[in-house]
Amino acid sequence: SQKIEQNSEALNIQEGKTATLTCNYTNYSPAYLQWYRQDPGRGPVFLLLIRENEKEKRKERLKVTFDTTLKQSLFHITASQPADSATYLCALDGTGGFKTIFGAGTRLFVKA
Amino acid sequence: GAVVSQHPSRVICKSGTSVKIECRSLDFQATTMFWYRQFPKQSLMLMATSNEGSKATYEQGVEKDKFLINHASLTLSTLTVTSAHPEDSSFYICSASEAGFPGGQPQHFGDGTRLSIL
């Protein structure tokens, strides 16, 4: 079955640095990969979607890469701020009614 | 942006009570809505896919008689936890995809319902 792995350990970084989160997957070739942000006690918020034929996608301070050979996506937040502290979820998505599968997320703490 | 409203945000009730949770898409039509359950530090677990005008599709291991889903319109889906017991205590979240959006569809989530059964 499809499996997604995100680092379960929290990532602690200093304000202003670049945060890099990793998402690895197995047993599937997703057509899309999505990243969401989730704050405690809240629902996830969609951030970025990258297609299988795209290597990189950017949105403001966010950058996502998608390596279908390594079966890995990297999520970068540049010039990180304390307000970026949250849990970030990656999700595999496909076509033809394929249901979206979410990773457990990585908790990011940005210290001022 | 697309907004999904979920109510109530928190429910505390006695064992044996049935609880209804509403999920509304406020500014778009949602032919498909999803219901998830989330335990602390774990991923979202899909419970069922709700399709407007037809029966919901439940994931393996989810009791459809326990978790009743109704998707009566393009903007409203409800999840009723019938005769809830303490083991049903969890964080329930709904999401919706915009109808007609091509390709991979971002999901728009409600803010979740924290259900506590005493």
Tab-separated table of C-alpha atoms in Angstrom:
chain	number	residue	atom	x	y	z
A	1	SER	CA	0.000	0.000	0.000
A	2	GLN	CA	1.035	3.599	-0.450
A	3	LYS	CA	3.157	5.002	2.336
A	4	ILE	CA	4.238	8.540	3.151
A	5	GLU	CA	7.044	9.362	5.547
A	6	GLN	CA	7.670	12.710	7.112
A	7	ASN	CA	10.190	13.333	9.845
A	8	SER	CA	8.307	12.789	13.068
A	9	GLU	CA	10.864	14.757	15.041
A	10	ALA	CA	10.200	18.446	15.358
A	11	LEU	CA	12.399	20.823	13.418
A	12	ASN	CA	13.777	23.749	15.411
A	13	ILE	CA	15.377	26.624	13.537
A	14	GLN	CA	16.347	30.210	14.148
A	15	GLU	CA	14.355	33.063	12.691
A	16	GLY	CA	15.676	34.157	9.307
A	17	LYS	CA	17.048	30.749	8.386
A	18	THR	CA	15.645	28.442	5.720
A	19	ALA	CA	13.535	25.552	6.955
A	20	THR	CA	13.615	22.379	4.872
A	21	LEU	CA	11.084	19.629	5.412
A	22	THR	CA	11.202	16.238	3.728
A	23	CYS	CA	8.445	14.005	2.404
A	24	ASN	CA	9.273	10.528	1.118
A	25	TYR	CA	6.794	8.099	-0.365
A	26	THR	CA	6.734	4.504	-1.553
A	27	ASN	CA	4.581	2.181	-3.611
A	28	TYR	CA	2.974	4.866	-5.693
A	29	SER	CA	3.608	7.330	-8.475
A	30	PRO	CA	1.390	10.274	-7.622
A	31	ALA	CA	0.234	12.657	-10.308
A	32	TYR	CA	0.349	15.462	-7.762
A	33	LEU	CA	1.886	16.200	-4.422
A	34	GLN	CA	0.433	18.774	-2.077
A	35	TRP	CA	1.637	20.589	1.027
A	36	TYR	CA	-0.592	21.856	3.804
A	37	ARG	CA	-0.066	23.788	7.004
A	38	GLN	CA	-1.917	22.811	10.180
A	39	ASP	CA	-2.014	24.845	13.369
A	40	PRO	CA	-2.961	23.196	16.706
A	41	GLY	CA	-6.693	22.558	16.948
A	42	ARG	CA	-7.335	23.776	13.408
A	43	GLY	CA	-7.915	22.178	10.034
A	44	PRO	CA	-5.113	22.022	7.453
A	45	VAL	CA	-4.670	24.923	5.057
A	46	PHE	CA	-3.598	24.276	1.464
A	47	LEU	CA	-0.237	25.810	0.523
A	48	LEU	CA	1.112	24.416	-2.729
A	49	LEU	CA	0.458	21.737	-5.316
A	50	ILE	CA	3.138	20.391	-7.634
A	51	ARG	CA	2.543	18.131	-10.601
A	52	GLU	CA	4.632	15.079	-11.473
A	53	ASN	CA	6.090	16.813	-14.526
A	54	GLU	CA	7.180	19.853	-12.494
A	55	LYS	CA	10.509	19.912	-10.717
A	56	GLU	CA	9.959	22.990	-8.628
A	57	LYS	CA	7.179	25.344	-7.573
A	58	ARG	CA	7.434	28.645	-5.731
A	59	LYS	CA	5.006	30.855	-3.873
A	60	GLU	CA	6.371	33.866	-2.023
A	61	ARG	CA	8.785	32.455	0.605
A	62	LEU	CA	7.786	28.864	-0.098
A	63	LYS	CA	9.458	26.471	-2.498
A	64	VAL	CA	8.574	22.866	-3.221
A	65	THR	CA	10.609	20.365	-5.219
A	66	PHE	CA	9.377	17.057	-6.538
A	67	ASP	CA	11.786	14.269	-7.485
A	68	THR	CA	9.807	11.363	-8.907
A	69	THR	CA	12.958	9.248	-9.228
A	70	LEU	CA	13.849	9.570	-5.553
A	71	LYS	CA	10.146	9.585	-4.643
A	72	GLN	CA	10.741	12.640	-2.539
A	73	SER	CA	9.492	16.160	-2.107
A	74	LEU	CA	11.290	18.933	-0.251
A	75	PHE	CA	9.453	21.904	1.223
A	76	HIS	CA	11.472	25.050	1.907
A	77	ILE	CA	10.526	28.164	3.827
A	78	THR	CA	13.065	30.933	3.313
A	79	ALA	CA	13.597	33.797	5.752
A	80	SER	CA	11.552	31.874	8.311
A	81	GLN	CA	9.532	33.728	10.929
A	82	PRO	CA	8.071	32.643	14.281
A	83	ALA	CA	4.644	32.843	12.625
A	84	ASP	CA	5.718	29.979	10.358
A	85	SER	CA	5.699	27.659	13.383
A	86	ALA	CA	3.140	24.951	12.651
A	87	THR	CA	2.821	21.371	11.461
A	88	TYR	CA	3.338	20.853	7.748
A	89	LEU	CA	1.658	17.935	6.007
A	90	CYS	CA	2.467	16.504	2.619
A	91	ALA	CA	-0.125	14.606	0.658
A	92	LEU	CA	-0.113	12.292	-2.336
A	93	ASP	CA	-2.783	12.872	-4.903
A	94	GLY	CA	-3.707	11.176	-8.138
A	95	THR	CA	-6.373	11.108	-10.778
A	96	GLY	CA	-9.351	8.937	-11.564
A	97	GLY	CA	-10.882	9.102	-8.123
A	98	PHE	CA	-7.677	8.351	-6.251
A	99	LYS	CA	-8.113	9.541	-2.708
A	100	THR	CA	-5.588	11.917	-1.217
A	101	ILE	CA	-3.240	10.331	1.324
A	102	PHE	CA	-1.687	12.507	4.014
A	103	GLY	CA	1.547	12.152	5.901
A	104	ALA	CA	1.609	12.590	9.674
A	105	GLY	CA	3.350	15.945	9.329
A	106	THR	CA	6.484	17.583	10.660
A	107	ARG	CA	6.270	20.132	13.454
A	108	LEU	CA	8.310	23.265	12.779
A	109	PHE	CA	9.365	25.671	15.521
A	110	VAL	CA	10.945	28.958	14.482
A	111	LYS	CA	12.662	30.745	17.361
A	112	ALA	CA	12.972	34.505	17.464
B	1	GLY	CA	-10.379	31.860	-1.408
B	2	ALA	CA	-12.576	28.832	-0.914
B	3	VAL	CA	-13.980	28.622	2.595
B	4	VAL	CA	-15.336	25.597	4.408
B	5	SER	CA	-17.224	26.099	7.639
B	6	GLN	CA	-17.547	23.287	10.171
B	7	HIS	CA	-19.781	23.300	13.246
B	8	PRO	CA	-19.701	22.783	16.115
B	9	SER	CA	-16.042	23.287	16.960
B	10	ARG	CA	-16.292	21.379	20.207
B	11	VAL	CA	-18.739	18.910	21.686
B	12	ILE	CA	-18.704	17.337	25.113
B	13	CYS	CA	-21.497	14.881	25.820
B	14	LYS	CA	-22.459	11.743	27.641
B	15	SER	CA	-21.969	8.249	26.316
B	16	GLY	CA	-24.914	7.104	24.202
B	17	THR	CA	-25.640	10.533	22.730
B	18	SER	CA	-25.778	11.045	18.976
B	19	VAL	CA	-23.804	14.009	17.678
B	20	LYS	CA	-24.265	15.784	14.347
B	21	ILE	CA	-21.434	17.731	12.725
B	22	GLU	CA	-22.079	20.066	9.796
B	23	CYS	CA	-19.697	20.945	7.004
B	24	ARG	CA	-20.570	23.780	4.608
B	25	SER	CA	-18.781	25.166	1.575
B	26	LEU	CA	-19.497	28.890	1.774
B	27	ASP	CA	-18.428	30.286	-1.572
B	28	PHE	CA	-18.192	27.341	-3.927
B	29	GLN	CA	-20.081	24.221	-4.867
B	30	ALA	CA	-18.671	20.956	-3.615
B	31	THR	CA	-19.745	17.788	-5.376
B	32	THR	CA	-17.388	15.862	-3.131
B	33	MET	CA	-16.688	16.279	0.559
B	34	PHE	CA	-14.407	14.216	2.750
B	35	TRP	CA	-14.610	13.294	6.416
B	36	TYR	CA	-11.421	12.626	8.367
B	37	ARG	CA	-10.519	11.614	11.856
B	38	GLN	CA	-7.235	12.712	13.396
B	39	PHE	CA	-5.485	11.437	16.498
B	40	PRO	CA	-2.702	13.462	18.168
B	41	LYS	CA	0.507	13.542	16.134
B	42	GLN	CA	-0.983	11.249	13.519
B	43	SER	CA	-2.024	11.743	9.944
B	44	LEU	CA	-5.518	12.465	8.790
B	45	MET	CA	-7.410	9.209	8.471
B	46	LEU	CA	-10.039	9.277	5.750
B	47	MET	CA	-13.323	7.921	7.038
B	48	ALA	CA	-15.587	8.437	4.064
B	49	THR	CA	-16.119	10.307	0.834
B	50	SER	CA	-19.411	12.121	0.611
B	51	ASN	CA	-20.958	12.669	-2.825
B	52	GLU	CA	-23.862	15.031	-3.375
B	53	GLY	CA	-27.060	13.158	-4.100
B	54	SER	CA	-25.667	9.681	-3.585
B	55	LYS	CA	-24.524	7.374	-0.815
B	56	ALA	CA	-21.216	8.002	0.863
B	57	THR	CA	-18.264	5.724	0.238
B	58	TYR	CA	-16.791	4.470	3.495
B	59	GLU	CA	-13.219	3.384	4.057
B	60	GLN	CA	-12.464	-0.115	5.247
B	61	GLY	CA	-13.046	-0.494	8.954
B	62	VAL	CA	-15.394	2.473	9.273
B	63	GLU	CA	-18.886	1.494	10.394
B	64	LYS	CA	-21.416	3.205	8.169
B	65	ASP	CA	-24.206	2.624	10.682
B	66	LYS	CA	-22.107	4.306	13.332
B	67	PHE	CA	-21.022	7.280	11.250
B	68	LEU	CA	-23.982	8.440	9.179
B	69	ILE	CA	-23.171	10.811	6.340
B	70	ASN	CA	-25.654	12.898	4.401
B	71	HIS	CA	-24.731	15.163	1.480
B	72	ALA	CA	-28.069	16.646	0.546
B	73	SER	CA	-26.845	19.701	-1.357
B	74	LEU	CA	-23.767	21.017	-3.130
B	75	THR	CA	-22.844	23.065	-0.077
B	76	LEU	CA	-23.681	20.882	2.914
B	77	SER	CA	-22.571	17.507	4.236
B	78	THR	CA	-23.308	16.197	7.724
B	79	LEU	CA	-21.675	13.497	9.814
B	80	THR	CA	-23.702	11.995	12.636
B	81	VAL	CA	-21.901	9.908	15.222
B	82	THR	CA	-24.660	7.670	16.522
B	83	SER	CA	-24.732	6.443	20.114
B	84	ALA	CA	-21.253	7.826	20.720
B	85	HIS	CA	-18.929	6.135	23.192
B	86	PRO	CA	-15.637	7.277	24.749
B	87	GLU	CA	-13.633	5.513	22.038
B	88	ASP	CA	-15.283	7.801	19.485
B	89	SER	CA	-13.627	10.804	21.109
B	90	SER	CA	-11.393	12.393	18.515
B	91	PHE	CA	-10.834	15.366	16.219
B	92	TYR	CA	-13.111	15.169	13.183
B	93	ILE	CA	-12.351	17.309	10.142
B	94	CYS	CA	-14.229	17.770	6.890
B	95	SER	CA	-12.910	19.014	3.592
B	96	ALA	CA	-14.279	19.843	0.172
B	97	SER	CA	-12.964	20.108	-3.361
B	98	GLU	CA	-14.264	22.652	-5.806
B	99	ALA	CA	-16.516	21.177	-8.461
B	100	GLY	CA	-15.116	21.269	-11.967
B	101	PHE	CA	-11.571	22.125	-10.955
B	102	PRO	CA	-9.252	20.271	-13.350
B	103	GLY	CA	-6.575	17.861	-12.248
B	104	GLY	CA	-5.306	17.606	-8.706
B	105	GLN	CA	-7.718	19.405	-6.500
B	106	PRO	CA	-6.582	21.161	-3.342
B	107	GLN	CA	-8.810	20.314	-0.428
B	108	HIS	CA	-10.291	23.090	1.626
B	109	PHE	CA	-10.700	22.070	5.240
B	110	GLY	CA	-13.038	23.086	7.983
B	111	ASP	CA	-11.569	23.917	11.368
B	112	GLY	CA	-12.509	20.568	12.826
B	113	THR	CA	-14.729	19.354	15.649
B	114	ARG	CA	-13.235	18.188	18.916
B	115	LEU	CA	-15.569	15.459	20.171
B	116	SER	CA	-15.255	14.338	23.781
B	117	ILE	CA	-17.521	11.561	25.033
B	118	LEU	CA	-17.705	11.185	28.788
